[in-house]
CSV table of C-alpha atoms and ligand atoms in Angstrom, one decimal:
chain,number,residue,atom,x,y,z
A,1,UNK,CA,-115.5,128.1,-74.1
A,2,UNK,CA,-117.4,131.3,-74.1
A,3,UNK,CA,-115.9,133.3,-76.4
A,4,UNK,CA,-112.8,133.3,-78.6
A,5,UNK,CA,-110.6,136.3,-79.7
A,6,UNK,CA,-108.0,136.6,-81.9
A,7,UNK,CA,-106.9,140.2,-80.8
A,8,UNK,CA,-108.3,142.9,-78.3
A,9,UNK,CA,-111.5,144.1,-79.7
A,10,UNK,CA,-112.7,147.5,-79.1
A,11,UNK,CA,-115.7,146.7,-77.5
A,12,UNK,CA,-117.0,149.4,-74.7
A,13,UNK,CA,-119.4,149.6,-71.6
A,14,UNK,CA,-122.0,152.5,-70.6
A,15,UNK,CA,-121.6,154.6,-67.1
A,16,UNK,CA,-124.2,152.2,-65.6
A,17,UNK,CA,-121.9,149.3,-66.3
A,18,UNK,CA,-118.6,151.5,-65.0
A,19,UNK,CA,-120.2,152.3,-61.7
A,20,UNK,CA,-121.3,148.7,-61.3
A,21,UNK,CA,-118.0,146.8,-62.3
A,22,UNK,CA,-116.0,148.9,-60.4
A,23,UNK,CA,-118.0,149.7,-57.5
A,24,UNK,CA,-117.8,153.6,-57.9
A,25,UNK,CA,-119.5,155.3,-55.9
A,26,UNK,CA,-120.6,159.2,-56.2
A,27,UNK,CA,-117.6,160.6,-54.2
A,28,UNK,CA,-115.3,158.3,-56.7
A,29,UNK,CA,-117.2,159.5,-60.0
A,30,UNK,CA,-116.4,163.4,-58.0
A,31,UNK,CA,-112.5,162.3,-58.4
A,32,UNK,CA,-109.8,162.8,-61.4
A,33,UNK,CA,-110.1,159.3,-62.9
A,34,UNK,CA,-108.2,157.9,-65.4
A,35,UNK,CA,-109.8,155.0,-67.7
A,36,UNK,CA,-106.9,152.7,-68.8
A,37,UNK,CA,-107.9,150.9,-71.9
A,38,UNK,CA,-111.7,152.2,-72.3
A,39,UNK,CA,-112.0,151.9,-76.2
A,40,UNK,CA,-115.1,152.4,-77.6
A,41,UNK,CA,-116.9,153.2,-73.9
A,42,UNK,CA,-119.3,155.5,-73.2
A,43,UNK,CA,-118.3,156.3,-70.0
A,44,UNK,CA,-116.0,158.9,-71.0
A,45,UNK,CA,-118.8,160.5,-72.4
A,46,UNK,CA,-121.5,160.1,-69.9
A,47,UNK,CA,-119.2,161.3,-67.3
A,48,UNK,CA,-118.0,164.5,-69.5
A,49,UNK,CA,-122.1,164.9,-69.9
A,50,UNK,CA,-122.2,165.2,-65.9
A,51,UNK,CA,-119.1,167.5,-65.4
A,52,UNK,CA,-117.1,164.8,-64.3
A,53,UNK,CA,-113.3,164.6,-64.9
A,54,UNK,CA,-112.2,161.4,-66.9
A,55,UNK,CA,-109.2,161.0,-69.0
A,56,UNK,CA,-109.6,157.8,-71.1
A,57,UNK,CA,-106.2,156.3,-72.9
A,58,UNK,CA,-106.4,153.3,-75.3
A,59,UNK,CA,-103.9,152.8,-78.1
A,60,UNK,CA,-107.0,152.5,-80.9
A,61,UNK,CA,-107.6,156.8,-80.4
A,62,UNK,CA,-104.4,157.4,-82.5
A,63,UNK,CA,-107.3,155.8,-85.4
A,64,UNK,CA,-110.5,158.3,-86.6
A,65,UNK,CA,-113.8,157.4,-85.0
A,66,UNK,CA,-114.7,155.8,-88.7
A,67,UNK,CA,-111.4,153.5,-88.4
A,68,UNK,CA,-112.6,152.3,-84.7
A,69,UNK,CA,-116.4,152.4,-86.1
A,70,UNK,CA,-115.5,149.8,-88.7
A,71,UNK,CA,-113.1,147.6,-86.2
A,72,UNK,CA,-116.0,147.7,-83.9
A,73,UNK,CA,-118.3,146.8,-86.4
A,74,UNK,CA,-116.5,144.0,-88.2
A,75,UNK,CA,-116.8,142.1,-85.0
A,76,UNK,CA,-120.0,142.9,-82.9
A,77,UNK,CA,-121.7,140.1,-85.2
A,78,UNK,CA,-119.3,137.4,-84.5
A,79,UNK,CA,-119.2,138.1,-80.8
A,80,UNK,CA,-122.7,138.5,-80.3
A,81,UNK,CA,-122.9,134.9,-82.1
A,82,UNK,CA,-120.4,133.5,-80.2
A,83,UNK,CA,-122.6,134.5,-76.7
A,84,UNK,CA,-126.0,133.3,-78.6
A,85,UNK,CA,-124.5,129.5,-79.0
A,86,UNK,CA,-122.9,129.6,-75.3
A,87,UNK,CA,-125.9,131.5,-73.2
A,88,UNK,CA,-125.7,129.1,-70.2
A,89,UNK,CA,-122.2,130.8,-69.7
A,90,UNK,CA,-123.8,134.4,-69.7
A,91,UNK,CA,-126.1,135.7,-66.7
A,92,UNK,CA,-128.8,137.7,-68.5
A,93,UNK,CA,-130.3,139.7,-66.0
A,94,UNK,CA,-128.9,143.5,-66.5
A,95,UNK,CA,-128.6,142.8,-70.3
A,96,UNK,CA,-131.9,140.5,-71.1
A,97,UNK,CA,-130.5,138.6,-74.4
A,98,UNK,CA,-128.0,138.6,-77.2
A,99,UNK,CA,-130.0,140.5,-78.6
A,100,UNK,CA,-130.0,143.3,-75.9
A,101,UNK,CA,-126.7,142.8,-75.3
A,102,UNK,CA,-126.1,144.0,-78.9
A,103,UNK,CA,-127.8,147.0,-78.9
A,104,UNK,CA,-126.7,148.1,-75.8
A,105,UNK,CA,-123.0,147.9,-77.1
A,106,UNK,CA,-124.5,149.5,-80.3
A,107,UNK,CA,-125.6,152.5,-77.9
A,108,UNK,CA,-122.9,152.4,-75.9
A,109,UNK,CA,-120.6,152.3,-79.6
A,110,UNK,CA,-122.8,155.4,-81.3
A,111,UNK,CA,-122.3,157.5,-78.2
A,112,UNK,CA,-118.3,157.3,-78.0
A,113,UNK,CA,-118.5,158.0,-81.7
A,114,UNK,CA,-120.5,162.0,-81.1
A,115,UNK,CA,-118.3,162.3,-78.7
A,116,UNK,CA,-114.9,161.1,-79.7
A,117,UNK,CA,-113.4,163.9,-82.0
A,118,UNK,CA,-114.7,166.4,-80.0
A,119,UNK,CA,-113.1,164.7,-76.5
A,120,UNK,CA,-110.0,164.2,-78.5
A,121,UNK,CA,-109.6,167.9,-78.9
A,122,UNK,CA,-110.1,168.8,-75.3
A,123,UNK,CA,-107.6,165.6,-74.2
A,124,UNK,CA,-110.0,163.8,-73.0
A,125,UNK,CA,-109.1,160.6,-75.4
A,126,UNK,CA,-105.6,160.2,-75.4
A,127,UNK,CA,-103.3,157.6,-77.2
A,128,UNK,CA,-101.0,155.5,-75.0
A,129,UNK,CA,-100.8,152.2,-73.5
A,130,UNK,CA,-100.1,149.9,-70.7
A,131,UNK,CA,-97.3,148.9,-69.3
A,132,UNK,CA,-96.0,152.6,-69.7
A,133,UNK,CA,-98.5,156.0,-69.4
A,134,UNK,CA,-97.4,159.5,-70.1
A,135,UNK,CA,-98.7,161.2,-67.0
A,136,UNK,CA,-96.9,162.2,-63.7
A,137,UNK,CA,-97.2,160.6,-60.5
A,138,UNK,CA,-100.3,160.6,-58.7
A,139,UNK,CA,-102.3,162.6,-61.1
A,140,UNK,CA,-105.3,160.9,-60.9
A,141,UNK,CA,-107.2,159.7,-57.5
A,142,UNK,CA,-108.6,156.5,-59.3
A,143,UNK,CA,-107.3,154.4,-62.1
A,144,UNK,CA,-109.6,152.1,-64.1
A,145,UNK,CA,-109.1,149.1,-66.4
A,146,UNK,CA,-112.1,147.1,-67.2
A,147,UNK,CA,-112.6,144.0,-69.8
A,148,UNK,CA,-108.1,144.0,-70.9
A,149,UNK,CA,-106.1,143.0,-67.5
A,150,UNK,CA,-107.0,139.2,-66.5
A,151,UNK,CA,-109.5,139.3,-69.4
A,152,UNK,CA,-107.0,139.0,-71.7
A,153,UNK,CA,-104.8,136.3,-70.1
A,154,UNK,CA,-104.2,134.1,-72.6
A,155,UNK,CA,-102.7,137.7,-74.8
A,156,UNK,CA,-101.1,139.4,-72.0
A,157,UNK,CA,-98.5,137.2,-69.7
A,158,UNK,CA,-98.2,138.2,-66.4
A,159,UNK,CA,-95.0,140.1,-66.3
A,160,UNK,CA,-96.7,142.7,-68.4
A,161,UNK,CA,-99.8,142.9,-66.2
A,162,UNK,CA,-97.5,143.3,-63.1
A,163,UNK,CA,-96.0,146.1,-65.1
A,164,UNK,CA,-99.2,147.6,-66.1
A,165,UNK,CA,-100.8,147.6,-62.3
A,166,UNK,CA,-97.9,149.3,-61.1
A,167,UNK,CA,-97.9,152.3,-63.4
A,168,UNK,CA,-101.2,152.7,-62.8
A,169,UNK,CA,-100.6,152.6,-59.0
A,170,UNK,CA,-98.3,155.0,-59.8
A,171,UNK,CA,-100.3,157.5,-61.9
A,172,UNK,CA,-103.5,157.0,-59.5
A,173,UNK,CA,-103.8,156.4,-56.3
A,174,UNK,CA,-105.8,153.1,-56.6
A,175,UNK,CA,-106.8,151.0,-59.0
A,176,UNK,CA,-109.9,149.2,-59.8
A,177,UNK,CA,-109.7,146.2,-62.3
A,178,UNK,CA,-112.8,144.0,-63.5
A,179,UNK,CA,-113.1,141.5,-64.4
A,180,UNK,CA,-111.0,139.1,-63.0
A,181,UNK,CA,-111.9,136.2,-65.3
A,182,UNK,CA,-110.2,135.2,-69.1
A,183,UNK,CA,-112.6,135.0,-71.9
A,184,UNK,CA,-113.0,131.1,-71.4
A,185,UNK,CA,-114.8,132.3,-67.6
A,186,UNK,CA,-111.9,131.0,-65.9
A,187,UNK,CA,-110.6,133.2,-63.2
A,188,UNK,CA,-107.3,134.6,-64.6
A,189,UNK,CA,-104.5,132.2,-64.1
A,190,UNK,CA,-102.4,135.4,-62.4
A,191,UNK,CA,-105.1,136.7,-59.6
A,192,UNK,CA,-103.8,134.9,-57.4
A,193,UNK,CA,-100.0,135.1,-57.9
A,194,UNK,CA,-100.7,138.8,-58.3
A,195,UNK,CA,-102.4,139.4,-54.9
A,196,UNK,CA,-99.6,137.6,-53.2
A,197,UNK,CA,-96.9,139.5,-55.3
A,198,UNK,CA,-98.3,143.2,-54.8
A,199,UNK,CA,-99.4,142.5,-51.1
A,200,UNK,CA,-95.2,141.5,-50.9
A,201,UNK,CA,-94.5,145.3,-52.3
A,202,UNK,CA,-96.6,146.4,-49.5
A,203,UNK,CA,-100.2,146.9,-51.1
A,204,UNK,CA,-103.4,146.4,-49.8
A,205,UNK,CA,-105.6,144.1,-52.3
A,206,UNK,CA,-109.0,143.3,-52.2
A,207,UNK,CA,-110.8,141.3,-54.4
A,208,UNK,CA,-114.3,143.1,-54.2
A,209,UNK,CA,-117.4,141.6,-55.2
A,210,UNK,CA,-119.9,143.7,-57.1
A,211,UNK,CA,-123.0,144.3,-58.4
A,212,UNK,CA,-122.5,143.6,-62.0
A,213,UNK,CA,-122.2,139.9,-63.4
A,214,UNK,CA,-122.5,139.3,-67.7
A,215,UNK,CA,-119.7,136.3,-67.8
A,216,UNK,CA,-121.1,133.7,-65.8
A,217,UNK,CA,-118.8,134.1,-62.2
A,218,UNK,CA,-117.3,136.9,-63.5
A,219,UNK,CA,-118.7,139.6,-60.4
A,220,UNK,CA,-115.6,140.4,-58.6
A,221,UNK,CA,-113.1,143.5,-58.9
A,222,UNK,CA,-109.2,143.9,-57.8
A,223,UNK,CA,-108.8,146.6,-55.6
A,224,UNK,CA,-105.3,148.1,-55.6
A,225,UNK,CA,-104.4,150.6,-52.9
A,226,UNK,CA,-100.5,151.7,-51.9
A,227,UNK,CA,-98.8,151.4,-48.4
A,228,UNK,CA,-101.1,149.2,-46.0
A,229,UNK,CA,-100.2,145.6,-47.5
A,230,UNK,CA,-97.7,143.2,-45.7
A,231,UNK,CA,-94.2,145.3,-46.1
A,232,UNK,CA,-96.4,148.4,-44.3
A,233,UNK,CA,-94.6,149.0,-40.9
A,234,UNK,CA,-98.3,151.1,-39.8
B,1,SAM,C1,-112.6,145.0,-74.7
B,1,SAM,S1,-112.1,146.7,-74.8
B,1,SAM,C2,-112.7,147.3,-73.3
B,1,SAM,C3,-113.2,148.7,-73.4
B,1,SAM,C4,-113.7,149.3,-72.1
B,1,SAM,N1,-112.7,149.3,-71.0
B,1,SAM,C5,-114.9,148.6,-71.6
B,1,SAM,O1,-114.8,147.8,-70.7
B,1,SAM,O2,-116.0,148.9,-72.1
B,1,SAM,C6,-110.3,146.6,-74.5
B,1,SAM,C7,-109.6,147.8,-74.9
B,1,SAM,O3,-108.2,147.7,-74.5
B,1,SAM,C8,-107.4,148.4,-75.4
B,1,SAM,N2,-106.0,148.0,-75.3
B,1,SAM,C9,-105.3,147.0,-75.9
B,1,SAM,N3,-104.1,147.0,-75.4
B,1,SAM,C10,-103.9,148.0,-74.6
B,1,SAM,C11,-102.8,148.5,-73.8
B,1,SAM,N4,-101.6,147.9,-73.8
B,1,SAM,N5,-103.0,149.6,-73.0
B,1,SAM,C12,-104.2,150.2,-73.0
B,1,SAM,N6,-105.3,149.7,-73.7
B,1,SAM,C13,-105.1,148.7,-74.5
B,1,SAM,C14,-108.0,148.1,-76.8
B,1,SAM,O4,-107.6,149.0,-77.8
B,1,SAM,C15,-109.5,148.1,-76.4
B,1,SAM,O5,-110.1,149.3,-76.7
């Protein structure tokens, strides 16, 4: 097993990594995007940086960034351990080692921390959580959710993740989801189920492969688009 986690950890990815897991491409990053559980990323940050428009929502903002500093903190050691003793499970070729790895989330960690209070203010960092969001529908063009759906399998059962892709189809309109595996690099027990379930509500899925692989296997992305799945009479 690769790694093993009590709770969701706020844990958060750079731009780089965004654009890669998701496949975004510069007319996406142009869009009003919403980033559904993005903790401790940077890519709220990067993006504001570039005069990009991204709302990130994550139960942990209602804490101060020194609350999330020390959650983030009290773990990075033990997860960074847990990847050391399990490398074979890891594909180190955008992040070189552990050790990389580390200070790359370290980066990632310090620049969500300028930025956070500040972002807060302007609502760019918004409490809320999946399966319900406080935003009207189709407000954003793209909704992302990267490292909690699927991820998290073994937390989150499947009735809430049906829940959760559905609000986000109906805040945004598509959703990209990576990865699709569980922390143990198993592909998440519901993919499947799910395809079949939102293609039957008349969505076009895709699982996407892309250019971003850290878990071993883990390189593939859920595509969620409205209206041209099996119910679709076009
Ligand atoms: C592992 S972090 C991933 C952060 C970021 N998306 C990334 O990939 O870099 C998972 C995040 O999901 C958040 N989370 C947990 N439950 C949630 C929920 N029900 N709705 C939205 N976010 C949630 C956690 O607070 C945490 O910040």
């Amino acid at each position: 097993m690769a790694v093993t986690l009590e709770k969701i950890v706020p844990f958060g990815r750079s731009l780089d990594e965004y654009r890669r897991m998701v496949s975004l491409s510069d007319t996406d990053l142009g869009g009003k995007i919403v980033g559904v559980g993005d903790g401790p990323a940077s890519f709220n940050a990067e993006m504001h940086g570039l005069g990009n428009i991204v709302v990130s929502v994550d139960p942990v903002y209602q804490l101060s960034a020194g609350e999330i500093e020390g959650q983030f903190y009290a773990v990075v050691d033990k997860i960074i351990e847990q990847v050391r003793a399990s490398q074979e499970d890891w594909v180190w070729s955008y992040h070189r080692s552990p050790d990389a790895l580390k200070e790359a989330r370290v980066e990632v960690a310090r620049n969500f921390f300028e930025d956070y209070e500040r972002g807060k203010r302007e609502g760019r960092y918004v409490v809320g959580e999946l399966p319900c969001l406080e935003f009207g529908d189709r407000h954003y063009d793209l909704a992302l959710c990267s490292h909690l759906l699927f991820l998290y399998s073994d937390h989150l059962n499947y009735e809430f993740h049906l829940a959760a892709i559905l609000e986000m189809l109906r805040v945004a309109a598509e959703v990209r989801i990576f990865p699709l595996l569980t922390l143990s690099l198993a592909r998440s027990p519901y993919v499947e189920r799910m395809v079949g379930e939102l293609e039957d509500r008349g969505m076009s899925v895709e699982i996407v492969e892309v250019d971003y692989e850290l878990q071993r296997g883990g390189n593939e992305m859920m595509w969620v688009r409205p209206g041209v799945g099996r119910l679709s009479t076009g």
